Short mmCIF file of N, CA, C and O in Angstrom, two decimals:
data_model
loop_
_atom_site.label_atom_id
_atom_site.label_comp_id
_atom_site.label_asym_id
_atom_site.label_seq_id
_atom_site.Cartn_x
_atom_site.Cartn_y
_atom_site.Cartn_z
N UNK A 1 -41.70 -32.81 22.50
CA UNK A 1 -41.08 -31.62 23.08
C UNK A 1 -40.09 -32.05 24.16
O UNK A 1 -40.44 -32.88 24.99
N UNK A 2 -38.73 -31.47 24.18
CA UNK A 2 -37.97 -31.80 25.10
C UNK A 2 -37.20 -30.50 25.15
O UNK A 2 -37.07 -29.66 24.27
N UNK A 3 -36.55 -30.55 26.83
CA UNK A 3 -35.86 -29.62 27.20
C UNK A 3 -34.85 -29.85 28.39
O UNK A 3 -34.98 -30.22 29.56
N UNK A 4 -33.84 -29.51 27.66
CA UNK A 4 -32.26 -30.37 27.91
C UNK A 4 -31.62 -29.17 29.09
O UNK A 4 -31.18 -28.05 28.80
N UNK A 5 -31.70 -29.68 30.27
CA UNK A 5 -30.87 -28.23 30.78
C UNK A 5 -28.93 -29.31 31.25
O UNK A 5 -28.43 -30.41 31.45
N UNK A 6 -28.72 -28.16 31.18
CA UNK A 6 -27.23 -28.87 30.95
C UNK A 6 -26.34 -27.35 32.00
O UNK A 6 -27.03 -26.40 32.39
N UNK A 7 -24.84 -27.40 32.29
CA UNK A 7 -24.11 -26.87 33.25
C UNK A 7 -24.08 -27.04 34.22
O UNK A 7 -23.11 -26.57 34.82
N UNK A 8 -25.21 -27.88 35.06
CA UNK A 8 -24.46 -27.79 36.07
C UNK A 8 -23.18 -29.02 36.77
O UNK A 8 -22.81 -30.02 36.15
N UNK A 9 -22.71 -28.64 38.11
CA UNK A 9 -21.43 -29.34 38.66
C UNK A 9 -21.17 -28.95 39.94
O UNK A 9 -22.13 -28.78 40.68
N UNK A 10 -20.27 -28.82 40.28
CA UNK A 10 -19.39 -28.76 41.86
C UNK A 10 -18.78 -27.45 41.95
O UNK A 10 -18.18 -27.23 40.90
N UNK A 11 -18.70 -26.55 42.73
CA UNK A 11 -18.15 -25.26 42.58
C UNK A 11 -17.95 -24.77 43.52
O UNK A 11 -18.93 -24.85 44.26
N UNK A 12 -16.77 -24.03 44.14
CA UNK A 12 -16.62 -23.33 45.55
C UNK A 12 -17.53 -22.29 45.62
O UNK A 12 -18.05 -21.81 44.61
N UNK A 13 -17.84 -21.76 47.17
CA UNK A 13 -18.36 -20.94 46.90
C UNK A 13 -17.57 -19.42 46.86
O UNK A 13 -16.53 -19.03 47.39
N UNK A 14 -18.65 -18.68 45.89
CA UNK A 14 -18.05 -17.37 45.21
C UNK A 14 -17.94 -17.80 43.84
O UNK A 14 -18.32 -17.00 42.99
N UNK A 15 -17.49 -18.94 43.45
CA UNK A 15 -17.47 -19.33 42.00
C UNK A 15 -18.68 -18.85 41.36
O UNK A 15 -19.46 -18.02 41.83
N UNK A 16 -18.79 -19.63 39.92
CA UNK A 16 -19.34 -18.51 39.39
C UNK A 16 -20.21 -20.71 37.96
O UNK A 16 -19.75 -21.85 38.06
N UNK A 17 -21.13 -20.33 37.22
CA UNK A 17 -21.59 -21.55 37.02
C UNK A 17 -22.34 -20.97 35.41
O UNK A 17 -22.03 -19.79 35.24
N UNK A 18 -23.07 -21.42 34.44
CA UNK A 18 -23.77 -21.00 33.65
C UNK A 18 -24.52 -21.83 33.21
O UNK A 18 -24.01 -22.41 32.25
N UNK A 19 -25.74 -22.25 33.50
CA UNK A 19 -27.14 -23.65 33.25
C UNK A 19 -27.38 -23.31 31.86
O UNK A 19 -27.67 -22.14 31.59
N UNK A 20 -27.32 -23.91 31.24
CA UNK A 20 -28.32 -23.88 29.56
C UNK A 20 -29.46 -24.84 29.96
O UNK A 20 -29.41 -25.78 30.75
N UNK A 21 -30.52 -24.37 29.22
CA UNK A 21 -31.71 -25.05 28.54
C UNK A 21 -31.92 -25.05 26.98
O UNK A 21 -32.20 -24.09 26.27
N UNK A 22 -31.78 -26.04 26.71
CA UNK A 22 -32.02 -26.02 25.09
C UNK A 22 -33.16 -26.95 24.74
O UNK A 22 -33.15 -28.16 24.93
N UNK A 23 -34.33 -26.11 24.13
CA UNK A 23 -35.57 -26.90 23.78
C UNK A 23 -35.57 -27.46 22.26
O UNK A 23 -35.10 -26.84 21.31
N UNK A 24 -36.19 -28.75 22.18
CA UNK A 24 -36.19 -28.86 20.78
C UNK A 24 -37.88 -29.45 20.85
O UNK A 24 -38.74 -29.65 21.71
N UNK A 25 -37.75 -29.56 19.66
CA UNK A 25 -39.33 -29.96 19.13
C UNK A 25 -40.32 -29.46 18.68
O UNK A 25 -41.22 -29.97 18.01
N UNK A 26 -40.13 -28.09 19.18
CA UNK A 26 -40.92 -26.73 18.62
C UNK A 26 -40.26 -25.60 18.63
O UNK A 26 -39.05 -25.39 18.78
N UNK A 27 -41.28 -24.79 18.43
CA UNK A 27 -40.16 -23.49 18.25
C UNK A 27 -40.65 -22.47 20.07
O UNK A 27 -41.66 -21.81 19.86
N UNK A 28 -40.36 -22.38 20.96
CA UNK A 28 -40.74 -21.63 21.71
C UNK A 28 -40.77 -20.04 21.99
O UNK A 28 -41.13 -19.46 23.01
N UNK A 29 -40.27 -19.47 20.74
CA UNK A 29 -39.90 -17.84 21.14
C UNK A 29 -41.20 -17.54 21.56
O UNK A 29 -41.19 -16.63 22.40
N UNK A 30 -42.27 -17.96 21.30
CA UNK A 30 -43.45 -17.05 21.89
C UNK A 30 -43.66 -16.95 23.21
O UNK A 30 -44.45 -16.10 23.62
N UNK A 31 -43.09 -17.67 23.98
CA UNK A 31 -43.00 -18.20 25.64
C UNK A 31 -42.16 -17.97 26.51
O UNK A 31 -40.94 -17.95 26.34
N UNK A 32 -42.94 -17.70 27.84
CA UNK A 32 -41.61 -17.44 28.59
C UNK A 32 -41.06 -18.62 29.50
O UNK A 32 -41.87 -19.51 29.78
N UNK A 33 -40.14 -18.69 29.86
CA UNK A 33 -39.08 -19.54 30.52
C UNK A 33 -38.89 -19.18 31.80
O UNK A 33 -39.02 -18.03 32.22
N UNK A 34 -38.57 -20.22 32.52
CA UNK A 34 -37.82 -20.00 33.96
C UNK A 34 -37.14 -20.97 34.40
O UNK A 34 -37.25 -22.18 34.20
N UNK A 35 -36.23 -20.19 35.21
CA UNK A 35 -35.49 -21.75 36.03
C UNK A 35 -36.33 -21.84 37.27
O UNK A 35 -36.86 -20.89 37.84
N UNK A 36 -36.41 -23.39 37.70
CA UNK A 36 -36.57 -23.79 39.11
C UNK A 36 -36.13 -24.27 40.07
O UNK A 36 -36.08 -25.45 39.70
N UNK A 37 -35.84 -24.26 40.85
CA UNK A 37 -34.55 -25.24 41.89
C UNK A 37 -35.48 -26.27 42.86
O UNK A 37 -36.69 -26.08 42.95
N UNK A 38 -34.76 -27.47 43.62
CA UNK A 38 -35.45 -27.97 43.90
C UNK A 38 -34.22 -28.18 45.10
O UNK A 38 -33.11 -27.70 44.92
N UNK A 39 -34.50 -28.85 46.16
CA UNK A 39 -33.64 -29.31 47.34
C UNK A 39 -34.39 -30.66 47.64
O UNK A 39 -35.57 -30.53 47.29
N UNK A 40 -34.11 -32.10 48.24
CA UNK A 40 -35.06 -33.21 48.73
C UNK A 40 -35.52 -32.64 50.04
O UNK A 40 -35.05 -31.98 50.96
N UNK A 41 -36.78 -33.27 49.65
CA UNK A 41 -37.81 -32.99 50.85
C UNK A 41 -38.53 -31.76 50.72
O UNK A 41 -39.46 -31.54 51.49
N UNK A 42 -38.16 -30.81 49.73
CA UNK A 42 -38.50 -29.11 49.25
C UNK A 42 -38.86 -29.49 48.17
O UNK A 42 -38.51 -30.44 47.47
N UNK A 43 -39.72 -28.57 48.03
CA UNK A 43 -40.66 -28.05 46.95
C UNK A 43 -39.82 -27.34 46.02
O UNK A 43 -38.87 -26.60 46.29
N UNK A 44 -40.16 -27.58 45.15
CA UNK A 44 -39.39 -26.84 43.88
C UNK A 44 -39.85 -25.50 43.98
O UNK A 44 -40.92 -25.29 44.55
N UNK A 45 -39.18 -24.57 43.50
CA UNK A 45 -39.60 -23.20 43.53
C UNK A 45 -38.59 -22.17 42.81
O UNK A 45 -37.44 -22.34 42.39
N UNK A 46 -39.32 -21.19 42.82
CA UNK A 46 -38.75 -20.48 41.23
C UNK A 46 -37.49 -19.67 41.68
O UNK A 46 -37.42 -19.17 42.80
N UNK A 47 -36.58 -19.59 40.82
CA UNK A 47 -35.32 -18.62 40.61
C UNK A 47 -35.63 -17.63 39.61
O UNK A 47 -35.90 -16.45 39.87
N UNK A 48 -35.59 -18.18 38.38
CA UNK A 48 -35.48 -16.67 37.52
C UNK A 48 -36.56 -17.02 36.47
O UNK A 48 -37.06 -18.12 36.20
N UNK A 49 -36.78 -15.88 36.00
CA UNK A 49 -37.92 -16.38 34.56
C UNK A 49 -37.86 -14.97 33.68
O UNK A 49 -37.73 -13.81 34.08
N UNK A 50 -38.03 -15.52 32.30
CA UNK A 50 -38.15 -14.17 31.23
C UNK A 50 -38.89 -14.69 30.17
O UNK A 50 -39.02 -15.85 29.78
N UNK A 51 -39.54 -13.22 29.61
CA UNK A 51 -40.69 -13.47 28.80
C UNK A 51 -39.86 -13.64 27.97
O UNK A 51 -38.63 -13.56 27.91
N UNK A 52 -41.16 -14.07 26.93
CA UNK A 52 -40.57 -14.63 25.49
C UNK A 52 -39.88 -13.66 24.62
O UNK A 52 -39.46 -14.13 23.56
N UNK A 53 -39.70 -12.44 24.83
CA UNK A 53 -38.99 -11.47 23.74
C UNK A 53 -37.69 -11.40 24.59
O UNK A 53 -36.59 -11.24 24.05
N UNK A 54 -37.84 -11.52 26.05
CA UNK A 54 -36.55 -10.83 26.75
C UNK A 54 -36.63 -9.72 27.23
O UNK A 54 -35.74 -9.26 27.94
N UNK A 55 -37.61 -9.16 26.94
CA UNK A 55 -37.96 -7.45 27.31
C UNK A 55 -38.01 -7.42 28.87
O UNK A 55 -37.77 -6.34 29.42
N UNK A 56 -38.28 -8.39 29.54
CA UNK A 56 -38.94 -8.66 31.19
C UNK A 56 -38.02 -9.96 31.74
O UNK A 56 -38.21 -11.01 31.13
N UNK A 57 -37.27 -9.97 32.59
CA UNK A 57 -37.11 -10.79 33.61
C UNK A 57 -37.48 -10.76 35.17
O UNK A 57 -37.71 -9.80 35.91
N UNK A 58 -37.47 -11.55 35.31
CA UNK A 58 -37.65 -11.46 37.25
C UNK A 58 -36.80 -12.77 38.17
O UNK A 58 -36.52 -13.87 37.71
N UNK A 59 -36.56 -12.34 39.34
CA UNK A 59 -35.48 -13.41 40.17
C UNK A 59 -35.95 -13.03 41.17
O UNK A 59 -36.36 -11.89 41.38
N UNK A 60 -35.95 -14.07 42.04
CA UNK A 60 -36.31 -14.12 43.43
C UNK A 60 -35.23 -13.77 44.38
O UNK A 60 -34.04 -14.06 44.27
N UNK A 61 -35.75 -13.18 45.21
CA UNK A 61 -34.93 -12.17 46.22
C UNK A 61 -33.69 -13.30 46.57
O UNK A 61 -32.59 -12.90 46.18
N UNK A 62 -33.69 -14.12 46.97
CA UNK A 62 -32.42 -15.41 47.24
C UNK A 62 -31.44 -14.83 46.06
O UNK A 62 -30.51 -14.22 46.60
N UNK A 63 -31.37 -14.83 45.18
CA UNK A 63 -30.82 -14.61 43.81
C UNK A 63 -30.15 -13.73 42.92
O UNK A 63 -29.23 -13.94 42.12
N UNK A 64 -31.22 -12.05 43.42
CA UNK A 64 -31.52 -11.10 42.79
C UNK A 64 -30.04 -10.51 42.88
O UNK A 64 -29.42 -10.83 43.89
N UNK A 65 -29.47 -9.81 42.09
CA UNK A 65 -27.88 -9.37 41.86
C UNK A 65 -27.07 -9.87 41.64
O UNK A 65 -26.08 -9.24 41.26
N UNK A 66 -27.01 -11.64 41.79
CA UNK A 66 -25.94 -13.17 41.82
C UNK A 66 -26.08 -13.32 40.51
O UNK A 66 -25.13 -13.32 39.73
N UNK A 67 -27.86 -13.51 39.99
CA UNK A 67 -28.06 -14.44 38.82
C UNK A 67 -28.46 -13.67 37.98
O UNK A 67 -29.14 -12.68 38.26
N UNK A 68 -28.05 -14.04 36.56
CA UNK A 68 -28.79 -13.55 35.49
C UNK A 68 -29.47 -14.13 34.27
O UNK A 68 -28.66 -14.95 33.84
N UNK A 69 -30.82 -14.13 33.28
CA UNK A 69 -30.93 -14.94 32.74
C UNK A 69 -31.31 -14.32 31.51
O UNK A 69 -31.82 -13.20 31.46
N UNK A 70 -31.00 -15.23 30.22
CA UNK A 70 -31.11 -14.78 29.37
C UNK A 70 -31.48 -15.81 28.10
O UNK A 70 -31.21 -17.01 28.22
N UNK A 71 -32.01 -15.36 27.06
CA UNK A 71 -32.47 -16.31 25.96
C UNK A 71 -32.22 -16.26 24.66
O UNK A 71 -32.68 -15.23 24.18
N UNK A 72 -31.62 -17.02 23.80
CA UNK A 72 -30.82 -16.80 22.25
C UNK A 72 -32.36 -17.47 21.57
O UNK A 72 -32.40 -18.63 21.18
N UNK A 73 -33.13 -16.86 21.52
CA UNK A 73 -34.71 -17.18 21.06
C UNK A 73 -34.49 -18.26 19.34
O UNK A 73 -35.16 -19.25 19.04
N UNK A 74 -33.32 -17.59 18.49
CA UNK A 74 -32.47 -18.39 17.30
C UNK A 74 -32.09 -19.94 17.44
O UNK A 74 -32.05 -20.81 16.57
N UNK A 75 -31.83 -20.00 18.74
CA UNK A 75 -31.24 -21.25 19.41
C UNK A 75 -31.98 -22.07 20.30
O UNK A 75 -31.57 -23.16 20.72
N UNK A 76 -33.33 -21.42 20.67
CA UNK A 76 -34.58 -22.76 21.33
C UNK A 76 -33.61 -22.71 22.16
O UNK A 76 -33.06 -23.80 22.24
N UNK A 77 -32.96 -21.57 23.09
CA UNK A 77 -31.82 -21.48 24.33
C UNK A 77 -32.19 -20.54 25.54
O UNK A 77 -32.14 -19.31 25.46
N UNK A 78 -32.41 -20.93 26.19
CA UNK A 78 -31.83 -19.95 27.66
C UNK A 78 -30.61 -20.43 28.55
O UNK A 78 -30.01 -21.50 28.65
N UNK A 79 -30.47 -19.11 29.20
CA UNK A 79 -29.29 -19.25 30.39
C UNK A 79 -29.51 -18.68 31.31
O UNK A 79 -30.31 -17.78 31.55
N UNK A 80 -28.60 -19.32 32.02
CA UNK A 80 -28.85 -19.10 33.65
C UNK A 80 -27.77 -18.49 34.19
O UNK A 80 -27.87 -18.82 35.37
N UNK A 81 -26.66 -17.72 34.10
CA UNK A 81 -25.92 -17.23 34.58
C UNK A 81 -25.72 -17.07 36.07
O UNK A 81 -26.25 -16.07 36.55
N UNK A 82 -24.88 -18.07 37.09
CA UNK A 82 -24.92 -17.69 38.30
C UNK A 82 -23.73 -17.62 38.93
O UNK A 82 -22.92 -18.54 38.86
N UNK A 83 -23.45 -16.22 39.79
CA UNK A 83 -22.45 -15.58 40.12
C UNK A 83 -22.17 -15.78 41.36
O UNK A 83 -23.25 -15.87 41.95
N UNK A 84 -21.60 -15.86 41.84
CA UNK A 84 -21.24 -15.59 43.56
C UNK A 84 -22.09 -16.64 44.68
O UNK A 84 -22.75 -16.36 45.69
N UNK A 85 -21.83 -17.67 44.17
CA UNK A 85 -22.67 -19.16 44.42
C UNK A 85 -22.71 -19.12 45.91
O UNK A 85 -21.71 -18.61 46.44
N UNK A 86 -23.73 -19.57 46.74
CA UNK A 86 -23.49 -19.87 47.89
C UNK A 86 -23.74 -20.94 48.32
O UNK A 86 -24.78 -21.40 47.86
N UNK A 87 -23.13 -21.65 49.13
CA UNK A 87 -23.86 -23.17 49.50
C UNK A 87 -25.50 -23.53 49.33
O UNK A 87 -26.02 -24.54 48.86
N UNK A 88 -26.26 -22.04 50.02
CA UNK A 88 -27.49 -22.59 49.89
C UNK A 88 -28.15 -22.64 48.46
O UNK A 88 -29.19 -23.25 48.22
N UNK A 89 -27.61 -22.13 47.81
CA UNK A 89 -27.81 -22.39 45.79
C UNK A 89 -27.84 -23.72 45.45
O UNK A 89 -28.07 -24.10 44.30
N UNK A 90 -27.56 -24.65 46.68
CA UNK A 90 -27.28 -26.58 46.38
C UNK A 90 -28.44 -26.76 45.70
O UNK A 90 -29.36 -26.03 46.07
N UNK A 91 -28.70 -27.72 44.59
CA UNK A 91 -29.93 -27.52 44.12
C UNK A 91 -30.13 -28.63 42.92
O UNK A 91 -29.24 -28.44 42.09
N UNK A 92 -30.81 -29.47 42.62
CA UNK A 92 -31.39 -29.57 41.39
C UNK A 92 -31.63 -28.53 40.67
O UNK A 92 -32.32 -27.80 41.38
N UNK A 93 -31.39 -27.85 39.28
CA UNK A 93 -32.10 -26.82 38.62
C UNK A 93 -33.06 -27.16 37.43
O UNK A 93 -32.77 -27.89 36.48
N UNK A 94 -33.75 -26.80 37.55
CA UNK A 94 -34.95 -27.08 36.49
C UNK A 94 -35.12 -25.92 35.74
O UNK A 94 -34.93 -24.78 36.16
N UNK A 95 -35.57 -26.31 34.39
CA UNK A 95 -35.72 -24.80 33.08
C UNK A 95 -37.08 -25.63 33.00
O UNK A 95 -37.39 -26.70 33.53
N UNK A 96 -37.84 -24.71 32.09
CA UNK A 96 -39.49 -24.32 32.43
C UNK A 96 -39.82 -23.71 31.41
O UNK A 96 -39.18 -22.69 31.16
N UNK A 97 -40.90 -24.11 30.50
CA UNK A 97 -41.15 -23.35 29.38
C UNK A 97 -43.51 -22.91 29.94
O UNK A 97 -44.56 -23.47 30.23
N UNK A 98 -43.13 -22.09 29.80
CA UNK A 98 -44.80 -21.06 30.70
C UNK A 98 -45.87 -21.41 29.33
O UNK A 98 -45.70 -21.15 28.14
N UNK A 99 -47.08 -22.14 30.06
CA UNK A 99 -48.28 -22.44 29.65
C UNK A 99 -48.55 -21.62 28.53
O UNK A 99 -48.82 -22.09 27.42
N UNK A 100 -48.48 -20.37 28.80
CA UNK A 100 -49.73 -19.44 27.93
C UNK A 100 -47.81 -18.16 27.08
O UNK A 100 -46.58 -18.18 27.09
N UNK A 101 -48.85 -17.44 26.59
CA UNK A 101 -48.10 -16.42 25.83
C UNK A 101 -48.29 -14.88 26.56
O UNK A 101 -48.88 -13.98 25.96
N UNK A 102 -47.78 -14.73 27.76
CA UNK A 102 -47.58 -13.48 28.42
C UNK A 102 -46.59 -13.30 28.32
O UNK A 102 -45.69 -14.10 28.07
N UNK A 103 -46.50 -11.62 28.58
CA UNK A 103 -45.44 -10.99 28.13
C UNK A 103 -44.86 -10.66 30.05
O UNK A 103 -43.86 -10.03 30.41
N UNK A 104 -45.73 -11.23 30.78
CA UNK A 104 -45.26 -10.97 32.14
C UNK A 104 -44.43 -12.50 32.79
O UNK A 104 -44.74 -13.67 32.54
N UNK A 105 -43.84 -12.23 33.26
CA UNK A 105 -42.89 -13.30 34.13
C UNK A 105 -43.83 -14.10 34.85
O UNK A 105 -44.72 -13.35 35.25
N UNK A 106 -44.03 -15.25 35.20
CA UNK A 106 -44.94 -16.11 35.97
C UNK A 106 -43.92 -16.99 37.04
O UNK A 106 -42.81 -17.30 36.61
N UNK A 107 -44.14 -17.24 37.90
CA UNK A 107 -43.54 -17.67 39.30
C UNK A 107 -43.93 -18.77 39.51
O UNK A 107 -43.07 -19.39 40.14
N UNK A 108 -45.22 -19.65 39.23
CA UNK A 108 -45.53 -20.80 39.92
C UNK A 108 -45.59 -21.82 39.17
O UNK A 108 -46.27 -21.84 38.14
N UNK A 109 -44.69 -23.06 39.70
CA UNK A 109 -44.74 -24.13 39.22
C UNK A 109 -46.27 -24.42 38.23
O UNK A 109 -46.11 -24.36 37.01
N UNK A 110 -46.96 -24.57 38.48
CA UNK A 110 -47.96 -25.10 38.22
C UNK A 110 -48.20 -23.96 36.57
O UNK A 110 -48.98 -24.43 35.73
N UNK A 111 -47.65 -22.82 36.29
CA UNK A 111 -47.65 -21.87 35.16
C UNK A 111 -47.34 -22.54 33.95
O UNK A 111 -47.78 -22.37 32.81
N UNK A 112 -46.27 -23.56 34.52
CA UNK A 112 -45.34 -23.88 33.20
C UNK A 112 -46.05 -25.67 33.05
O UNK A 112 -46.61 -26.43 33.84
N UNK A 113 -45.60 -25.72 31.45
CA UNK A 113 -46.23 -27.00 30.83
C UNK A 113 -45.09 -28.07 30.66
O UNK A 113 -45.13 -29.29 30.77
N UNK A 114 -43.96 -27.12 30.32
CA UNK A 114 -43.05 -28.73 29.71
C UNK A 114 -41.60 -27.98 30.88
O UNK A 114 -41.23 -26.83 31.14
N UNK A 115 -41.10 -29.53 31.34
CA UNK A 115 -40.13 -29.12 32.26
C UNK A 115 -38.24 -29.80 31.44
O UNK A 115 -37.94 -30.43 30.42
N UNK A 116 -37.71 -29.39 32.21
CA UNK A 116 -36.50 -30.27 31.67
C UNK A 116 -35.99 -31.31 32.74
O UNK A 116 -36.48 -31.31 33.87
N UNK A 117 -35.20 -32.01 32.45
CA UNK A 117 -34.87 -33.28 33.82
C UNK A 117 -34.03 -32.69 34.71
O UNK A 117 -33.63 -33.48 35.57
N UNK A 118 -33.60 -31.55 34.82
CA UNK A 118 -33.01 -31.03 36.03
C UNK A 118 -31.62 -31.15 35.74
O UNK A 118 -31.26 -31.92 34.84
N UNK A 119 -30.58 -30.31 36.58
CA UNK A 119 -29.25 -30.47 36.42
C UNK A 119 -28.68 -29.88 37.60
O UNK A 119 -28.85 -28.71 37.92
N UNK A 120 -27.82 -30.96 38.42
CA UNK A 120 -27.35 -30.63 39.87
C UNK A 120 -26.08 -29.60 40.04
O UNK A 120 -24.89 -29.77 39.79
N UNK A 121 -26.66 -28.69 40.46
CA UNK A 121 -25.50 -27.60 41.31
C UNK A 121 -25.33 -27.64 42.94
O UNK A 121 -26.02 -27.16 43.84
N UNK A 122 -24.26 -28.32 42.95
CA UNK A 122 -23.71 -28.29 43.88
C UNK A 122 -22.37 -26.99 44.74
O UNK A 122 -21.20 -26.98 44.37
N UNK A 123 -22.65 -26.50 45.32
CA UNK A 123 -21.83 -25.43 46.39
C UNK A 123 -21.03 -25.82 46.74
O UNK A 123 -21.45 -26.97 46.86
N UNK A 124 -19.43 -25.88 47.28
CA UNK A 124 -19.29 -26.44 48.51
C UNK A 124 -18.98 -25.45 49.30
O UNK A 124 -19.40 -24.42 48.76
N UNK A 125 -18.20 -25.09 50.83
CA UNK A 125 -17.91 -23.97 51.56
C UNK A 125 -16.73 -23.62 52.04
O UNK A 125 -16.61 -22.58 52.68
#
């Protein structure tokens, strides 16, 4: 099982960015996804996540109106859509595929089983 997150780069802020995760190895539509961000010396912690149909997302207040996320379930794909970047968005981003088969959004690291190697978004000001 692997999971490739890919987009990110360098961006003023206000710019605008779009993260893919693309899983291969299985089929994941039954699962839900999330991104995670990470900063050194910080704890990774959650940005956005959606169940496995798409019916449910959730974003953390840092986020909520900037980012949007979404999943081509055909394509073992999600996205991360992020709008109106701000410096503090600096980040490792991590995609996240969730332990179990809920149809509810899950928030904590420890939820999800298989991670991807991260992909750096950088702000500047």
């Amino acid at each position: 099982v692997q999971l490739q997150a890919s987009g990110g780069g360098l961006v003023q802020a206000g710019g605008s960015l779009r993260l893919s995760c693309a899983a291969s190895g299985r089929t994941f539509s039954n699962y839900g996804m999330g991104w995670f961000r990470q900063v050194p010396g910080k704890e990774r912690v959650f940005v956005a996540g959606i169940n496995w149909g798409g019916s449910s997302t959730y974003f953390a207040d840092s986020v909520k109106g900037r980012f949007t996320i979404s999943r081509d379930n055909a394509k073992n794909t999600m996205y991360l859509q992020m709008n109106s970047l701000k410096p503090e968005d600096t980040a490792v981003y991590y995609c996240a595929i969730d332990r179990s088969r809920l149809l509810v959004v899950r928030r904590l690291p420890r939820d999800y089983e298989y991670w991807g190697q991260g992909t750096l978004v950088t702000v500047s000001s």
